[in-house]
Tab-separated table of C-alpha atoms in Angstrom:
chain	number	residue	atom	x	y	z
L	1	MET	CA	-0.196	-0.126	0.010
L	2	LYS	CA	1.026	3.557	-1.114
L	3	ILE	CA	0.298	7.004	-0.976
L	4	SER	CA	0.025	7.620	-4.700
L	5	SER	CA	-1.476	11.563	-4.163
L	6	PHE	CA	-2.225	13.626	-1.170
L	7	TYR	CA	-3.758	17.493	-1.544
L	8	TYR	CA	-5.105	20.290	0.487
L	9	ILE	CA	-8.640	21.245	0.035
L	10	ASP	CA	-7.808	24.833	1.710
L	11	TYR	CA	-4.575	25.639	0.035
L	12	PRO	CA	-5.239	23.684	-3.180
L	13	ASP	CA	-2.570	25.039	-5.348
L	14	SER	CA	-0.366	27.179	-2.449
L	15	LEU	CA	0.768	26.505	1.050
L	16	PRO	CA	-0.225	28.643	3.884
L	17	THR	CA	1.469	31.689	4.422
L	18	ASP	CA	2.398	30.945	7.975
L	19	PRO	CA	3.306	26.993	8.035
L	20	LEU	CA	3.108	27.378	12.093
L	21	PHE	CA	-0.320	28.383	11.958
L	22	ALA	CA	-2.472	26.703	9.544
L	23	SER	CA	-5.206	23.637	9.017
L	24	SER	CA	-6.891	22.041	6.136
L	25	GLU	CA	-9.092	19.216	5.117
L	26	VAL	CA	-6.704	17.029	3.335
L	27	TYR	CA	-7.501	14.259	0.795
L	28	VAL	CA	-5.181	11.279	0.646
L	29	GLU	CA	-5.531	8.883	-2.308
L	30	VAL	CA	-4.368	5.469	-1.645
L	31	SER	CA	-3.155	2.672	-3.572
L	32	GLY	CA	-1.584	-0.930	-4.227
L	33	THR	CA	2.218	-0.907	-5.477
L	34	ASP	CA	1.229	-0.839	-8.800
L	35	GLY	CA	-1.274	2.391	-8.303
L	36	ASP	CA	-0.692	5.672	-9.759
L	37	ILE	CA	-2.074	9.529	-9.382
L	38	ASN	CA	-5.099	8.647	-11.674
L	39	ASN	CA	-5.226	4.204	-10.804
L	40	PHE	CA	-5.948	4.236	-7.095
L	41	ASP	CA	-7.754	2.242	-4.728
L	42	LEU	CA	-9.546	4.756	-1.533
L	43	THR	CA	-9.736	8.409	-0.787
L	44	TYR	CA	-9.460	9.032	2.785
L	45	ALA	CA	-9.857	12.995	4.035
L	46	PHE	CA	-8.288	14.116	7.171
L	47	THR	CA	-8.065	17.404	8.809
L	48	VAL	CA	-4.463	18.592	9.303
L	49	CYS	CA	-3.421	21.248	11.226
L	50	THR	CA	-0.695	22.658	13.584
L	51	ILE	CA	-0.133	22.663	17.401
L	52	GLU	CA	-0.644	26.254	17.142
L	53	PHE	CA	-3.836	26.154	15.421
L	54	VAL	CA	-5.485	24.089	18.133
L	55	ARG	CA	-3.438	26.034	20.810
L	56	ARG	CA	-5.206	29.255	19.930
L	57	SER	CA	-8.371	27.345	19.248
L	58	LEU	CA	-8.159	26.473	23.077
L	59	SER	CA	-7.481	29.872	23.916
L	60	ILE	CA	-10.520	31.388	22.167
L	61	GLU	CA	-13.059	28.404	21.926
L	62	HIS	CA	-11.891	26.563	24.855
L	63	PHE	CA	-12.189	23.412	22.738
L	64	PHE	CA	-11.118	22.015	19.380
L	65	SER	CA	-12.865	19.305	17.550
L	66	ALA	CA	-12.640	18.009	14.002
L	67	ARG	CA	-12.652	14.761	12.565
L	68	SER	CA	-9.815	12.561	11.630
L	69	VAL	CA	-7.226	14.936	13.451
L	70	VAL	CA	-3.351	14.826	12.239
L	71	VAL	CA	-1.548	17.329	14.193
L	72	VAL	CA	1.463	18.558	13.022
L	73	ASP	CA	4.337	20.964	14.218
L	74	ARG	CA	4.533	22.691	10.594
L	75	PHE	CA	2.133	22.495	7.950
L	76	ASP	CA	4.491	22.170	4.757
L	77	ASP	CA	4.630	19.091	2.078
L	78	HIS	CA	7.399	16.934	3.959
L	79	THR	CA	6.070	16.848	7.440
L	80	ILE	CA	2.452	16.265	6.388
L	81	LYS	CA	3.750	13.391	3.756
L	82	ASN	CA	5.806	11.606	6.689
L	83	ALA	CA	2.837	12.164	8.983
L	84	LEU	CA	0.605	10.241	6.511
L	85	GLU	CA	3.179	7.578	5.529
L	86	ALA	CA	3.555	7.164	9.278
L	87	ILE	CA	-0.321	6.189	10.047
L	88	LEU	CA	-0.336	4.586	6.425
L	89	PRO	CA	-1.345	1.173	8.183
L	90	LYS	CA	-3.899	2.474	10.235
L	91	ILE	CA	-5.357	4.461	7.702
L	92	ASN	CA	-8.561	2.783	7.454
L	93	THR	CA	-9.286	3.536	10.897
L	94	LEU	CA	-8.011	6.797	11.062
L	95	GLY	CA	-9.193	8.355	8.002
L	96	LEU	CA	-12.625	9.308	7.034
L	97	LEU	CA	-13.384	7.022	3.863
L	98	LYS	CA	-14.491	9.456	1.015
U	1	MET	CA	-43.466	17.017	-11.931
U	2	ASN	CA	-43.551	14.089	-14.194
U	3	ALA	CA	-41.738	14.884	-17.294
U	4	ILE	CA	-41.841	11.274	-18.690
U	5	ASP	CA	-44.963	9.608	-20.226
U	6	SER	CA	-45.650	6.068	-19.841
U	7	SER	CA	-43.392	5.095	-22.917
U	8	GLY	CA	-40.550	6.662	-21.213
U	9	LEU	CA	-40.488	9.705	-23.572
U	10	ILE	CA	-40.159	13.200	-22.556
U	11	SER	CA	-43.989	14.325	-22.914
U	12	SER	CA	-43.495	18.142	-22.355
U	13	LEU	CA	-40.559	20.223	-22.183
U	14	GLU	CA	-42.286	23.061	-20.560
U	15	SER	CA	-42.670	21.198	-17.582
U	16	ALA	CA	-39.925	18.958	-17.430
U	17	ASP	CA	-36.930	19.675	-14.709
U	18	PRO	CA	-34.139	21.341	-16.213
U	19	GLN	CA	-31.839	19.542	-14.163
U	20	LEU	CA	-33.395	16.285	-15.951
U	21	LEU	CA	-33.422	17.705	-19.316
U	22	ALA	CA	-29.893	18.373	-18.935
U	23	LEU	CA	-29.129	14.674	-18.122
U	24	PHE	CA	-30.876	13.880	-21.524
U	25	GLY	CA	-28.661	16.529	-22.857
U	26	ILE	CA	-31.689	18.726	-23.888
U	27	GLY	CA	-32.439	22.209	-23.100
U	28	ILE	CA	-30.510	24.942	-21.002
U	29	VAL	CA	-29.478	24.027	-17.503
U	30	GLY	CA	-29.765	26.533	-14.675
U	31	GLY	CA	-28.874	26.249	-10.917
U	32	GLY	CA	-26.425	23.877	-11.420
U	33	TYR	CA	-25.694	20.362	-10.380
U	34	SER	CA	-25.624	18.191	-7.642
U	35	ALA	CA	-26.215	14.633	-6.924
U	36	ALA	CA	-29.431	15.670	-4.606
U	37	LYS	CA	-30.468	17.633	-7.685
U	38	ILE	CA	-30.389	14.737	-10.070
U	39	ALA	CA	-31.791	12.157	-7.702
U	40	ARG	CA	-34.566	14.360	-6.985
U	41	ALA	CA	-34.939	15.139	-10.853
U	42	ILE	CA	-34.899	11.417	-11.626
U	43	SER	CA	-37.201	10.600	-8.556
U	44	THR	CA	-40.007	13.192	-9.641
U	45	SER	CA	-39.665	11.741	-13.433
U	46	TYR	CA	-39.769	7.660	-12.580
U	47	PRO	CA	-42.765	6.367	-14.366
U	48	SER	CA	-44.203	3.920	-12.753
U	49	SER	CA	-45.243	1.872	-15.339
U	50	CYS	CA	-41.898	1.491	-16.436
U	51	PRO	CA	-40.866	-2.201	-16.739
U	52	TYR	CA	-37.684	-2.158	-15.413
U	53	LYS	CA	-38.168	-1.733	-11.361
U	54	PRO	CA	-35.794	0.485	-9.435
U	55	THR	CA	-32.649	-1.766	-7.846
U	56	HIS	CA	-30.743	-0.595	-4.751
U	57	GLU	CA	-27.475	-1.530	-5.356
U	58	SER	CA	-24.590	-1.925	-2.817
U	59	TYR	CA	-21.682	-3.917	-2.646
U	60	PRO	CA	-21.486	-5.192	1.056
U	61	ASP	CA	-19.436	-8.694	-0.672
U	62	ASP	CA	-17.249	-7.536	-2.948
U	63	LYS	CA	-16.151	-4.027	-1.799
U	64	PRO	CA	-15.777	-4.516	1.760
U	65	ASP	CA	-13.595	-1.292	2.038
U	66	VAL	CA	-16.267	1.072	0.482
U	67	ALA	CA	-18.168	2.189	3.218
U	68	GLN	CA	-20.766	4.412	1.466
U	69	GLU	CA	-23.299	2.266	-0.711
U	70	VAL	CA	-22.252	3.156	-4.522
U	71	ILE	CA	-25.737	3.628	-6.867
U	72	THR	CA	-25.571	3.340	-10.456
U	73	VAL	CA	-27.797	5.084	-12.621
U	74	THR	CA	-27.466	4.564	-16.158
U	75	VAL	CA	-29.198	7.243	-17.876
U	76	LEU	CA	-28.717	8.955	-21.043
U	77	PRO	CA	-28.810	5.703	-23.536
U	78	VAL	CA	-31.841	4.677	-21.515
U	79	PHE	CA	-34.016	7.772	-21.929
U	80	LYS	CA	-32.517	8.139	-25.610
U	81	GLU	CA	-33.492	4.734	-26.608
U	82	GLY	CA	-37.336	4.920	-24.466
U	83	PHE	CA	-36.378	2.125	-21.688
U	84	ASN	CA	-35.018	-0.417	-24.108
U	85	THR	CA	-32.466	-1.512	-21.787
U	86	PRO	CA	-32.554	-3.505	-18.582
U	87	ASP	CA	-29.977	-1.702	-17.259
U	88	PHE	CA	-31.667	0.873	-16.014
U	89	ARG	CA	-31.437	1.214	-12.132
U	90	LEU	CA	-32.614	3.554	-10.071
U	91	PRO	CA	-32.154	3.856	-6.241
U	92	THR	CA	-35.365	3.068	-4.088
U	93	SER	CA	-33.733	5.714	-1.509
U	94	PHE	CA	-31.442	8.674	-2.304
U	95	ASP	CA	-30.113	9.478	1.321
U	96	THR	CA	-26.839	7.727	0.088
U	97	ARG	CA	-23.946	10.484	-0.772
U	98	ASN	CA	-22.588	8.955	-3.623
U	99	ILE	CA	-24.088	8.402	-6.961
U	100	THR	CA	-22.980	7.156	-10.207
U	101	ILE	CA	-24.005	8.215	-13.598
U	102	ASN	CA	-22.698	7.049	-17.277
U	103	LEU	CA	-21.921	9.925	-19.878
U	104	PRO	CA	-20.483	10.220	-23.147
U	105	ALA	CA	-17.040	11.945	-22.818
U	106	ILE	CA	-18.202	15.359	-24.076
U	107	ASP	CA	-21.415	15.175	-21.675
U	108	ALA	CA	-19.216	14.569	-18.835
U	109	GLN	CA	-17.288	17.278	-19.755
U	110	THR	CA	-20.152	19.386	-19.791
U	111	MET	CA	-21.469	18.500	-16.587
U	112	ALA	CA	-18.136	19.017	-15.070
U	113	ASP	CA	-17.972	22.558	-16.320
U	114	GLN	CA	-21.881	23.320	-15.583
U	115	PHE	CA	-21.102	22.012	-11.987
U	116	LYS	CA	-18.943	24.666	-11.270
U	117	GLN	CA	-21.982	27.573	-11.790
U	118	GLY	CA	-19.580	29.635	-13.550
U	119	LEU	CA	-17.697	30.277	-10.375
U	120	GLN	CA	-14.051	30.771	-10.238
U	121	THR	CA	-11.635	27.895	-9.591
U	122	ARG	CA	-8.577	27.046	-8.185
U	123	PRO	CA	-6.179	24.154	-9.358
U	124	ILE	CA	-5.736	21.150	-7.054
U	125	ILE	CA	-2.498	20.123	-7.117
U	126	ASP	CA	-1.241	16.662	-5.911
U	127	ARG	CA	1.834	17.481	-3.154
U	128	LEU	CA	3.602	14.471	-4.397
U	129	SER	CA	4.179	15.196	-8.305
U	130	GLY	CA	2.780	18.791	-8.269
U	131	ASN	CA	0.661	17.725	-11.070
U	132	VAL	CA	-3.102	19.354	-11.148
U	133	VAL	CA	-5.749	16.845	-10.574
U	134	GLY	CA	-9.136	18.862	-10.324
U	135	GLU	CA	-10.129	22.215	-9.087
U	136	ILE	CA	-11.820	23.888	-6.492
U	137	THR	CA	-14.408	26.678	-6.487
U	138	ILE	CA	-12.827	30.022	-4.774
U	139	ASP	CA	-15.512	29.573	-1.978
U	140	GLY	CA	-14.850	25.748	-1.451
U	141	SER	CA	-17.951	24.301	-1.798
U	142	ARG	CA	-17.463	22.412	-5.089
U	143	VAL	CA	-14.734	19.741	-5.612
U	144	ILE	CA	-14.073	18.796	-8.944
U	145	ARG	CA	-11.389	15.555	-9.273
U	146	TYR	CA	-10.198	14.930	-12.887
U	147	PRO	CA	-10.964	11.553	-14.581
U	148	HIS	CA	-9.194	8.602	-12.642
U	149	SER	CA	-10.481	4.893	-11.652
U	150	ASP	CA	-10.738	3.436	-7.872
U	151	ARG	CA	-12.151	0.563	-6.334
U	152	GLY	CA	-15.530	2.173	-5.608
U	153	THR	CA	-15.870	3.370	-9.397
U	154	PRO	CA	-13.223	1.290	-11.303
U	155	PHE	CA	-13.785	2.910	-14.711
U	156	PRO	CA	-12.559	6.444	-15.687
U	157	HIS	CA	-14.778	8.890	-14.114
U	158	TRP	CA	-15.120	12.544	-12.704
U	159	ASN	CA	-15.775	13.175	-9.421
U	160	LEU	CA	-18.238	16.063	-8.736
U	161	GLU	CA	-18.441	16.981	-4.814
U	162	ASP	CA	-20.964	19.377	-3.540
U	163	LYS	CA	-19.662	19.982	-0.100
U	164	ILE	CA	-22.529	22.049	0.980
U	165	ASN	CA	-24.995	19.199	0.544
U	166	ASP	CA	-22.593	16.525	1.085
U	167	THR	CA	-22.859	14.543	-2.201
U	168	ASN	CA	-20.686	13.138	-4.295
U	169	LEU	CA	-21.703	12.388	-8.404
U	170	HIS	CA	-19.239	9.889	-9.958
U	171	VAL	CA	-19.542	10.284	-13.742
U	172	ILE	CA	-18.113	7.613	-15.696
U	173	ILE	CA	-17.031	8.215	-19.186
U	174	LYS	CA	-18.500	5.577	-21.398
């Protein structure tokens, strides 16, 4: 199993201006080893946000809630790719199947 | 409104739902598409005398990883041929978020274009390859995934996702 592609719904063609304060729904397309960007098995959705985003939400709202959350220290491609690959073996239980 | 008579032909263009007509490639579409709207259009136009009864399709056995039920509605060839094919399948209920229809490539492209309702869009970029895999309206309400195949719909198809109504239309390219 591998990640054939992933993309940010809230930053579809860019990265957030402040990588320490960001949150986005992230779609992750997963395939077998022979899959590719347009031939894959399943799509999962996550809420990926930074710890600073959670901290400010707690400060203002006194709670934070979202489905299938992945918290990162920085919102950048490298960090998020590593996080998604780390949870890939459990993605069917952690991710929201689209 | 019932836009189709018992023979399966459109009886009145004036009374027909424009969403439904659009599925036939007829008329001018207003208001855009959503799976819910299309399902509603089909349900209100389904003739009770049609010899092919609706079938609610789900795949609990061969697709155990697909949580949502997938409904297949073959629309264009059926209506154009006047219900001459037993492949006509309609869901008995429309509470599922995923609906699949089959369209010729040019009609699928048209449907994707009209799905945007004239709204400006941004490309969606795959963060691994840098390729553009779709687009999203500026307001974030509509997500278009360019043609691909996946386990739930193993044929080249578009995904037209309406995030406000939480519907996802799978448009298979015939």
